[in-house]
Structures are given as structure tokens and as C-alpha cells.
Coordinates of C-alpha atoms and ligand atoms in Angstrom, one line a residue:
X16 CA -20.2 -8.5 4.4
X17 CA -20.6 -6.0 7.1
X18 CA -17.8 -3.8 8.4
X19 CA -17.6 -2.1 11.8
X20 CA -15.7 1.0 12.8
X21 CA -12.7 0.4 15.1
X22 CA -13.7 3.5 17.1
X23 CA -17.2 2.4 17.9
X24 CA -18.2 -1.1 17.0
X25 CA -21.9 -0.2 16.9
X26 CA -21.2 1.9 13.7
X27 CA -21.5 -0.7 10.9
X28 CA -21.6 -0.4 7.2
X29 CA -21.9 -2.5 4.1
X30 CA -18.9 -2.7 1.6
X31 CA -20.3 0.0 -0.7
X32 CA -20.6 2.7 1.9
X33 CA -17.3 1.8 3.5
X34 CA -15.7 2.4 0.1
X35 CA -17.7 5.6 -0.6
X36 CA -17.1 7.1 2.8
X37 CA -13.6 5.9 3.5
X38 CA -14.0 6.2 7.3
X39 CA -16.8 5.6 9.7
X40 CA -19.0 8.5 11.0
X41 CA -16.8 8.5 14.1
X42 CA -13.7 8.8 11.8
X43 CA -12.7 5.2 12.8
X44 CA -11.2 2.7 10.3
X45 CA -13.5 0.0 9.0
X46 CA -12.8 -3.7 9.7
X47 CA -14.7 -6.7 8.4
X48 CA -17.0 -8.4 10.9
X49 CA -15.8 -11.8 10.0
X50 CA -12.5 -13.1 8.6
X51 CA -13.2 -16.0 6.4
X52 CA -11.1 -19.2 6.6
X53 CA -10.5 -20.5 3.0
X54 CA -10.7 -24.2 2.4
X55 CA -7.5 -26.3 2.6
X56 CA -8.2 -27.6 -0.8
X57 CA -7.8 -24.1 -2.3
X58 CA -4.2 -23.9 -1.0
X59 CA -3.5 -27.5 -2.2
X60 CA -4.6 -26.7 -5.7
X61 CA -3.3 -23.1 -5.9
X62 CA -0.6 -24.0 -8.3
X63 CA -3.1 -24.8 -11.1
X64 CA -5.2 -21.6 -10.6
X65 CA -5.1 -18.4 -12.6
X66 CA -4.3 -15.0 -11.0
X67 CA -7.9 -13.9 -11.3
X68 CA -9.3 -17.1 -9.8
X69 CA -7.0 -16.7 -6.8
X70 CA -7.9 -13.1 -6.3
X71 CA -11.7 -13.8 -6.6
X72 CA -11.4 -16.5 -3.9
X73 CA -9.5 -14.1 -1.6
X74 CA -11.7 -10.9 -2.0
X75 CA -15.2 -12.3 -2.6
X76 CA -16.0 -12.8 1.1
X77 CA -15.4 -9.1 1.7
X78 CA -17.4 -7.9 -1.2
X79 CA -20.3 -10.3 -0.7
X80 CA -23.1 -9.8 -3.2
X81 CA -22.6 -6.1 -3.6
X82 CA -20.8 -6.4 -6.9
X83 CA -21.9 -9.2 -9.3
X84 CA -19.1 -11.8 -9.8
X85 CA -18.7 -11.0 -13.5
X86 CA -18.2 -7.3 -12.7
X87 CA -15.8 -8.1 -9.8
X88 CA -13.8 -10.3 -12.2
X89 CA -13.5 -7.5 -14.7
X90 CA -12.2 -5.2 -11.9
X91 CA -9.7 -7.8 -10.8
X92 CA -8.4 -8.5 -14.3
X93 CA -7.7 -4.8 -14.8
X94 CA -6.1 -4.6 -11.4
X95 CA -3.7 -7.5 -11.9
X96 CA -2.7 -7.2 -15.6
X97 CA 1.0 -7.1 -14.9
X98 CA 3.5 -9.6 -13.4
X99 CA 4.3 -10.3 -9.7
X100 CA 7.5 -12.4 -10.0
X101 CA 9.3 -13.9 -7.1
X102 CA 13.1 -14.1 -7.8
X103 CA 15.5 -16.1 -5.7
X104 CA 18.6 -14.0 -5.1
X105 CA 20.3 -16.0 -2.3
X106 CA 20.0 -19.4 -0.8
X107 CA 16.7 -19.5 1.1
X108 CA 15.9 -15.9 0.2
X109 CA 13.8 -14.4 -2.6
X110 CA 12.4 -11.0 -3.6
X111 CA 8.8 -10.4 -4.6
X112 CA 8.8 -7.7 -7.2
X113 CA 5.8 -5.4 -6.9
X114 CA 6.9 -2.7 -9.2
X115 CA 5.7 -3.9 -12.6
X116 CA 2.6 -1.7 -12.6
X117 CA 2.2 1.6 -14.4
X118 CA 3.7 3.8 -11.7
X119 CA 6.3 1.3 -10.6
X120 CA 5.2 0.8 -7.0
X121 CA 2.9 -1.7 -5.2
X122 CA 0.3 1.0 -4.6
X123 CA -0.9 0.5 -8.2
X124 CA -2.7 -2.6 -7.1
X125 CA -4.8 -0.9 -4.4
X126 CA -5.4 2.2 -6.4
X127 CA -6.6 0.3 -9.4
X128 CA -8.9 -1.9 -7.4
X129 CA -10.4 1.1 -5.6
X130 CA -10.9 3.0 -8.8
X131 CA -12.8 0.0 -10.3
X132 CA -15.0 -0.6 -7.3
X133 CA -15.8 3.1 -6.7
X134 CA -16.4 3.6 -10.4
X135 CA -18.9 0.7 -10.3
X136 CA -20.8 2.0 -7.3
X137 CA -21.1 5.5 -8.8
X138 CA -22.4 4.2 -12.0
X139 CA -24.9 1.8 -10.4
X140 CA -26.2 4.2 -7.9
X141 CA -26.4 7.2 -10.2
X142 CA -24.3 9.1 -7.7
X143 CA -23.7 12.5 -9.3
X144 CA -20.0 13.0 -8.9
X145 CA -17.4 12.1 -6.3
X146 CA -14.1 13.9 -5.6
X147 CA -11.2 11.8 -4.4
X148 CA -9.1 14.1 -2.3
X149 CA -5.7 12.8 -1.4
X150 CA -2.4 14.1 0.1
X151 CA 0.8 12.4 -1.0
X152 CA 4.4 12.2 0.0
X153 CA 5.2 10.7 -3.4
X154 CA 4.0 7.2 -4.4
X155 CA 0.3 7.4 -3.5
X156 CA -0.4 10.4 -5.7
X157 CA 1.0 8.8 -8.9
X158 CA -0.8 5.5 -8.3
X159 CA -4.1 7.1 -7.5
X160 CA -3.8 9.5 -10.5
X161 CA -3.1 6.7 -12.9
X162 CA -5.6 4.3 -11.4
X163 CA -8.5 6.8 -11.5
X164 CA -7.6 8.4 -14.9
X165 CA -10.7 8.6 -17.1
X166 CA -13.0 6.9 -14.6
X167 CA -16.4 8.3 -15.1
X168 CA -18.0 10.3 -12.3
X169 CA -14.8 10.8 -10.4
X170 CA -12.6 13.9 -10.0
X171 CA -9.2 13.5 -8.4
X172 CA -7.5 16.3 -6.5
X173 CA -4.0 15.5 -5.3
X174 CA -2.0 17.7 -2.9
X175 CA 1.7 17.3 -2.8
X176 CA 4.5 19.3 -1.1
X177 CA 6.4 21.5 -3.5
X178 CA 10.0 20.5 -4.0
X179 CA 9.7 17.4 -1.7
X180 CA 8.8 14.7 -4.1
X181 CA 11.2 13.2 -6.6
X182 CA 11.2 14.4 -10.2
X183 CA 9.7 11.2 -11.5
X184 CA 7.0 11.2 -8.8
X185 CA 6.1 14.8 -9.7
X186 CA 5.8 14.0 -13.4
X187 CA 3.6 11.0 -12.6
X188 CA 1.0 13.2 -10.8
X189 CA 1.1 16.4 -12.9
X190 CA 1.1 15.2 -16.5
X191 CA -2.0 13.2 -16.9
X192 CA -4.7 15.9 -17.3
X193 CA -8.4 14.8 -17.8
X194 CA -10.1 14.3 -14.4
X195 CA -6.8 14.6 -12.4
X196 CA -5.8 17.9 -10.8
X197 CA -2.5 18.4 -9.0
X198 CA -2.1 21.1 -6.3
X199 CA 1.4 22.0 -5.4
X200 CA 1.5 23.1 -1.8
X201 CA 4.0 25.5 -0.5
X202 CA 4.6 23.4 2.7
X203 CA 5.3 19.9 4.0
X204 CA 3.5 16.6 3.5
X205 CA 2.0 17.1 7.0
X206 CA 0.6 20.5 5.8
X207 CA -1.0 18.7 2.8
X208 CA -2.5 16.1 5.1
X209 CA -3.9 18.7 7.5
X210 CA -5.6 20.6 4.6
X211 CA -7.2 17.4 3.4
X212 CA -8.5 16.5 6.8
X213 CA -9.8 20.1 7.3
X214 CA -11.7 19.9 4.0
X215 CA -13.4 16.6 5.0
X216 CA -14.8 18.3 8.0
X217 CA -15.8 21.6 6.3
X218 CA -19.5 21.6 5.7
X219 CA -19.2 24.5 3.2
X220 CA -17.3 22.0 1.0
X221 CA -19.1 18.8 1.8
X222 CA -22.5 20.3 1.2
X223 CA -21.5 20.9 -2.4
X224 CA -19.2 18.0 -3.1
X225 CA -19.1 14.3 -2.1
X226 CA -15.5 13.8 -0.9
X227 CA -13.7 10.5 -0.4
X228 CA -10.1 9.6 0.4
X229 CA -7.9 7.1 -1.5
X230 CA -5.4 6.4 1.3
X231 CA -5.0 2.8 2.6
X232 CA -7.5 3.5 5.3
X233 CA -10.1 2.8 2.5
X234 CA -11.0 -0.9 2.5
X235 CA -11.0 -0.9 -1.3
X236 CA -7.3 0.0 -1.2
X237 CA -6.3 -2.0 1.8
X238 CA -7.9 -5.4 1.0
X239 CA -6.7 -6.1 -2.6
X240 CA -3.1 -5.8 -1.3
X241 CA -3.7 -9.4 -0.1
X242 CA -3.6 -10.6 -3.7
X243 CA 0.1 -10.7 -4.2
X244 CA 0.8 -12.6 -1.0
X245 CA -1.3 -15.4 -2.5
X246 CA 0.4 -15.0 -5.8
X247 CA 3.8 -15.2 -4.1
X248 CA 2.8 -18.3 -2.2
X249 CA 1.8 -19.9 -5.4
X250 CA 5.4 -19.4 -6.6
X251 CA 7.3 -20.4 -3.4
X252 CA 5.1 -23.3 -2.3
X253 CA 7.6 -25.7 -4.0
X254 CA 10.3 -24.7 -1.5
X255 CA 8.4 -26.8 1.0
X256 CA 9.8 -24.9 4.0
X257 CA 8.3 -22.6 6.6
X258 CA 7.8 -19.2 5.1
X259 CA 8.6 -15.7 6.4
X260 CA 7.7 -12.5 4.6
X261 CA 9.4 -9.2 5.3
X262 CA 7.5 -6.0 4.4
X263 CA 9.0 -2.6 4.4
X264 CA 6.3 -0.7 6.4
X265 CA 5.2 2.9 6.8
X266 CA 1.4 3.2 7.3
X267 CA 1.2 -0.6 7.8
X268 CA -1.5 -1.1 5.2
X269 CA 0.5 -3.5 3.1
X270 CA 1.7 -5.8 5.9
X271 CA -1.8 -5.7 7.5
X272 CA -3.2 -7.2 4.2
X273 CA -0.6 -10.0 4.5
X274 CA -1.5 -10.7 8.1
X275 CA -5.2 -10.9 7.1
X276 CA -4.3 -13.4 4.3
X277 CA -2.5 -15.5 6.9
X278 CA -5.5 -15.3 9.2
X279 CA -7.6 -16.6 6.2
X280 CA -5.3 -19.7 6.1
X281 CA -2.5 -18.7 3.7
X282 CA 0.5 -20.8 5.0
X283 CA 2.9 -18.0 5.8
X284 CA 4.4 -18.7 9.3
X285 CA 5.8 -15.4 10.2
X286 CA 6.0 -11.7 9.2
X287 CA 8.7 -9.1 9.7
X288 CA 7.7 -5.4 9.7
X289 CA 10.9 -3.7 8.5
X290 CA 11.1 -0.1 9.5
X291 CA 13.5 2.7 8.8
X292 CA 14.2 5.1 11.8
X293 CA 10.5 5.7 12.2
X294 CA 10.3 2.7 14.6
X295 CA 7.2 3.1 16.6
X296 CA 6.1 -0.5 15.9
X297 CA 9.6 -1.9 16.5
X298 CA 9.5 -0.3 19.9
X299 CA 6.0 -1.4 20.6
X300 CA 6.9 -5.1 20.1
X301 CA 9.7 -4.7 22.6
X302 CA 8.0 -2.7 25.3
X303 CA 4.2 -3.2 24.6
X304 CA 3.9 0.6 24.7
X305 CA 2.6 2.3 21.6
X306 CA 4.3 5.7 21.5
X307 CA 3.7 7.7 18.3
X308 CA 6.4 10.2 17.3
X309 CA 6.9 13.0 14.9
X310 CA 8.2 11.4 11.7
X311 CA 11.8 11.8 10.7
X312 CA 13.0 12.1 7.1
X313 CA 14.9 9.2 5.6
X314 CA 15.9 7.9 2.1
X315 CA 13.0 5.4 2.2
X316 CA 10.6 8.4 2.4
X317 CA 7.3 6.5 1.8
X318 CA 7.9 4.9 5.2
X319 CA 8.4 8.1 7.1
X320 CA 5.3 7.7 9.3
X321 CA 5.4 8.4 13.0
X322 CA 1.9 7.1 13.8
X323 CA 0.9 4.4 11.3
X324 CA -2.9 4.5 10.7
X325 CA -3.3 0.8 9.9
X326 CA -1.6 -0.5 13.0
X327 CA -5.0 -0.5 14.8
X328 CA -6.1 -3.0 12.2
X329 CA -3.1 -5.2 12.8
X330 CA -4.0 -5.3 16.5
X331 CA -7.6 -6.2 15.7
X332 CA -6.5 -9.2 13.6
X333 CA -4.9 -10.5 16.8
X334 CA -7.9 -9.5 18.9
X335 CA -5.5 -7.2 20.8
X336 CA -3.7 -10.2 22.2
X337 CA 0.0 -9.1 22.5
X338 CA 1.5 -12.6 22.9
X339 CA -0.3 -13.9 19.8
X340 CA 0.9 -10.8 17.9
X341 CA 4.5 -11.5 18.9
X342 CA 4.3 -15.1 17.7
X343 CA 3.4 -14.0 14.2
X344 CA 5.2 -10.6 13.9
X345 CA 8.7 -9.4 14.4
X346 CA 10.0 -5.9 13.7
X347 CA 13.4 -4.3 13.2
X348 CA 14.5 -0.8 12.4
X349 CA 17.4 0.3 10.3
X350 CA 19.3 3.6 9.7
X351 CA 19.9 5.2 6.3
X352 CA 23.5 4.1 6.6
X353 CA 22.5 0.4 6.9
X354 CA 20.1 0.9 4.0
X355 CA 22.8 2.3 1.7
X356 CA 25.1 -0.5 2.7
X357 CA 22.5 -3.1 1.9
X358 CA 21.9 -1.6 -1.5
X359 CA 25.7 -1.8 -2.2
X360 CA 26.3 -5.3 -0.7
X361 CA 23.4 -6.9 -2.5
X362 CA 24.5 -5.4 -5.8
X363 CA 28.1 -6.5 -5.3
X364 CA 27.2 -10.0 -4.2
X365 CA 24.3 -10.7 -6.6
X366 CA 24.0 -8.0 -9.2
X367 CA 20.4 -7.2 -8.0
X368 CA 19.5 -3.5 -7.6
X369 CA 17.3 -2.7 -4.6
X370 CA 15.4 0.5 -4.0
X371 CA 15.8 2.0 -0.5
X372 CA 12.4 0.6 0.7
X373 CA 13.2 -2.9 -0.6
X374 CA 16.6 -2.6 1.0
X375 CA 15.0 -2.1 4.5
X376 CA 12.8 -5.1 3.8
X377 CA 15.9 -7.2 2.8
X378 CA 17.7 -6.1 6.0
X379 CA 14.7 -7.1 8.2
X380 CA 14.5 -10.5 6.5
X381 CA 18.3 -11.2 7.0
X382 CA 18.0 -10.2 10.6
X383 CA 15.2 -12.7 11.2
X384 CA 16.9 -15.5 9.2
X385 CA 20.1 -15.1 11.3
X386 CA 18.3 -16.8 14.2
X387 CA 15.8 -18.9 12.1
X388 CA 17.7 -20.8 9.5
X389 CA 14.9 -23.3 8.9
X390 CA 12.8 -20.7 7.1
X391 CA 12.5 -19.7 3.5
X392 CA 12.3 -15.9 3.3
X393 CA 10.6 -13.5 0.9
X394 CA 10.9 -9.7 1.1
X395 CA 8.7 -7.3 -0.8
X396 CA 10.4 -4.9 -3.3
X397 CA 7.7 -2.2 -3.1
X398 CA 9.1 0.2 -5.8
X399 CA 11.4 0.2 -8.8
X400 CA 14.9 1.6 -8.0
X401 CA 14.6 4.2 -10.7
X402 CA 11.9 6.0 -8.6
X403 CA 14.8 6.8 -6.2
X404 CA 17.4 7.3 -8.9
X405 CA 19.5 9.9 -7.1
X406 CA 20.0 7.8 -4.0
X407 CA 20.6 4.5 -5.7
X408 CA 23.0 5.9 -8.4
X409 CA 25.0 7.7 -5.7
X410 CA 25.3 4.5 -3.7
X411 CA 26.2 2.3 -6.6
X412 CA 28.3 4.9 -8.3
X413 CA 26.8 4.1 -11.7
X414 CA 24.0 5.1 -14.0
X415 CA 20.8 3.0 -14.0
X416 CA 18.9 2.4 -17.2
X417 CA 15.4 4.0 -17.2
X418 CA 12.4 1.9 -18.3
X419 CA 10.7 3.2 -21.5
X420 CA 7.6 4.5 -19.6
X421 CA 9.8 6.8 -17.5
X422 CA 11.7 8.1 -20.6
X423 CA 8.3 9.1 -22.0
X424 CA 7.3 11.0 -18.9
X425 CA 10.3 13.3 -19.2
X426 CA 8.8 14.8 -22.4
X427 CA 5.4 15.5 -20.9
X428 CA 4.4 18.9 -19.6
X429 CA 3.9 19.5 -15.9
X430 CA 0.5 21.0 -15.0
X431 CA -0.1 22.0 -11.4
X432 CA -1.8 24.8 -9.4
X433 CA 0.2 26.4 -6.6
X434 CA -1.5 27.0 -3.3
X435 CA -0.1 28.0 0.1
X436 CA -3.1 27.9 2.5
X437 CA -6.4 26.3 3.2
X438 CA -8.5 29.1 1.8
X439 CA -7.0 28.6 -1.6
X440 CA -7.8 24.8 -1.4
X441 CA -11.3 25.7 -0.4
X442 CA -12.0 28.1 -3.2
X443 CA -10.5 25.6 -5.6
X444 CA -12.9 22.9 -4.4
X445 CA -15.9 25.2 -4.4
X446 CA -15.4 26.3 -8.0
Ligands
LIG5 C1 3.7 3.3 0.5 C2 5.0 2.6 0.4 C3 5.5 1.8 1.5 C4 4.8 1.7 2.8 O1 3.6 0.9 2.7 P1 2.5 0.9 3.8 O2 1.4 0.1 3.3 O3 2.2 2.4 4.1 O4 3.2 0.3 5.0 C5 6.7 1.1 1.3 N1 7.4 1.3 0.1 C6 7.0 2.1 -0.9 C7 7.8 2.2 -2.1 C8 5.8 2.8 -0.8 O5 5.4 3.6 -1.8

């Protein structure tokens, strides 16, 4: 499969180089040249297929012959070795739990798949060593650290803002050791992001080290996020109703993977992009004007994005046709107050505990279902509520039980290097 850059379509790449480089030479996001329609038969028989078989069918067109099927299957098995249950919590409404992976957030899927493919290409090509450089506001860092832990030929350097990630998130990035280094930046997430971008453009570093990013701009992190939409469909097909999926969205990588799956024929009729107060897409769908804004801080902090990088891919899926986009996608935005209320209401009514991101997804779904009662709705619970312990316990006014893997984290020792400016990052990378 060939990919083209969304900045300049004449810049094309195979899958391997798209994964190794992250972005096109013009800094544009890569997009597949062709979106494959899967055979009807596949969806008719999906109930009898294994997770790995479903994922192979979905991803193979985008990998082509660049990874042999037996290797690809190994990578997929490792990526998906936990559960993706759909649980009905109300009439016509279910939650897709994406938090059963090692760092308790959906980003484990993309991070593991990318680690597997990048590891494969490095080994095959005798590429000396690659450094994955990534800035995180919380969940990405942990998932990437865990996904790449011990992968031969790869060093991981994670920048995170000091004092601005949750305790559990910090432990997840700083306690692994081996090929994972955590840099604690005296600054904001935006400062971390700026330093990373500067490093990518700094020849004094790139002459010495091959750098790549592990954000959802990388096709190897973006595309495997399709898998769980297929796995959810397998579970709700029996409802025999029109389906709507609501996705709590920040950088729009996750929902964009769902929309791609739909374009490939997955029978999901509609999507809801659920936003917190960072509502650039909600506004766009009303006004057709895309007006990025500085991000504001909320309790669903992984969605605090003012200019979502993957939205350009969403537009491309619909060939930039606004009315087609509106037919498949709705978007609503909710305040922290609404989000807290939803966590409380759902717990009171059903006993189910939402995290703040899932709560925004739930609210988006309810809003859509108010006017469309002939649909069956699924919202994505993108992280385990214990990752946002303080918020959730304060809202519910009770203690939540920690899963054993989190209890263990508390005993591990934090190892990070403090930096406060770009020169310190640079000398770290040049050593
Ligand atoms: C990253 C993240 C999101 C946002 O996902 P995007 O793909 O950036 O839209 C939502 N919820 C949680 C818990 C996350 O970690």
C-alpha cells in the first residue's frame, strides 16, 4: 500500500517508511492511497471469527506485503491479548471498555502495534538504532513506555510536564527502566511538545540519531485503533438495530480510525465526536468554519486539544465534502460540570463507574439518542476510572478499589531526569 502526504499528494511512501518517519518530508500526515472495501461475507460471518482473524482482515490492505502474514499475525496477537468487552448498561445503550490493557487506556492498542511493526522493520533492515521521542500530557507516555519496553533497537525518550500528570500516570512512565527514559520538564505540555518538534528539525541531533514520533500521527498507531470497532460490532450485531458509536475525542485519532472502518464497510451508521470544552470540531460542524483555539484545561485532560492533528484525516475520508461528513458525524461539547453530573448519575442509576473521558462519551451518546430513538448506541470508555482517581472519588464521595497492577506500581521507584530548557534536551540526546 502506498501512502501520500496530506500536505502535498506527490509525496508518497510505502508503509515501512511512513512508520519509520512518522510524517512526510513536508511534515504532512500520511493517508492511504486507497481505502479497501471489505467483502459483505466477512461481516456476515464475523461472529464466528477470532480476534486475530478479524484484525488481520482489517489491517492487511494497509500493510500489503511489507510484513509477512505470519509476522503480522504475531504482532496482532501481542497487541490484542486482552479483552474488549461491550456491556449493556441501559436500554439501547452499551459501553465498550478499552481499558483492560497494561496501562489501563485504549492507547495500549496503538502503542503495542507500533512497537511491533517498528521493531520488525528495524530488525529486518539492520537499521542501527531508532529513538522514539514523545511528549505526553499523561496517557500516551505510559502506553508508549510499556509498549516499547525491551524492544530491540529502540530507545524511548518521554517528555512530561512536571507536576501536571496524575500520580499513577507518572509512575507508569518513570518506573520501567531498560530502554525507557523519562524527562521531567519544568513547564507545560505545550513546552514539551515544542521541544520535541524543535529536536526533529535540529540537524545536530538528527545527524547523530534517527528520531521518530509515537503520537497518533504515525500510521502504525492510528490504523490499529480500527480493531476494536470491529470487535465491538461482533458483539452488538445481534441487537439488529442501526448503530451509533460515541467517541470521546481529543486529537481525533481514535474516532478517525472508526470512520475509516465504516468506510471499509463496517455497518456503523453514525458517529458522535464527544468533546469537552475544547470544542473546535463541534463548532466546525455547526458553522463549517475550522477555528483552532488555545486549549483549556478540563477534568478529561487527555482531550484538552485546541487543534486536533487528525481532523485533517477525517476530512480526507469524506473527500472534504461537508454534507457527507455531516451525515455520518455529529459532535457535542460538554462542561466539567456536566461531566461530573454524568459520572454521578450513571453510578446512582446503574452502579457503573465512568472515568471523565468516558463520561463525555456517554453524554454525547445520550444527546444523539434523544432525537434518534431507533438506534442502538455504544460509547467508548477510553480509560479506567482509577487513572483519574481524585476526580472520580470526589464526585462519588467514596473510595474506588485499585486493580492489582496499580497497587504494584506504588512500590516502584520513580526515575526521571529534570530539564528546564531545550539545550538540556539537546545535550541529553547527543550523549
Ligand atoms: C488520548 C485519549 C483520548 C483522546 O483520544 P484521541 O485519539 O486523541 O481523540 C480520550 N480519552 C483518553 C482516556 C485518552 O487517553
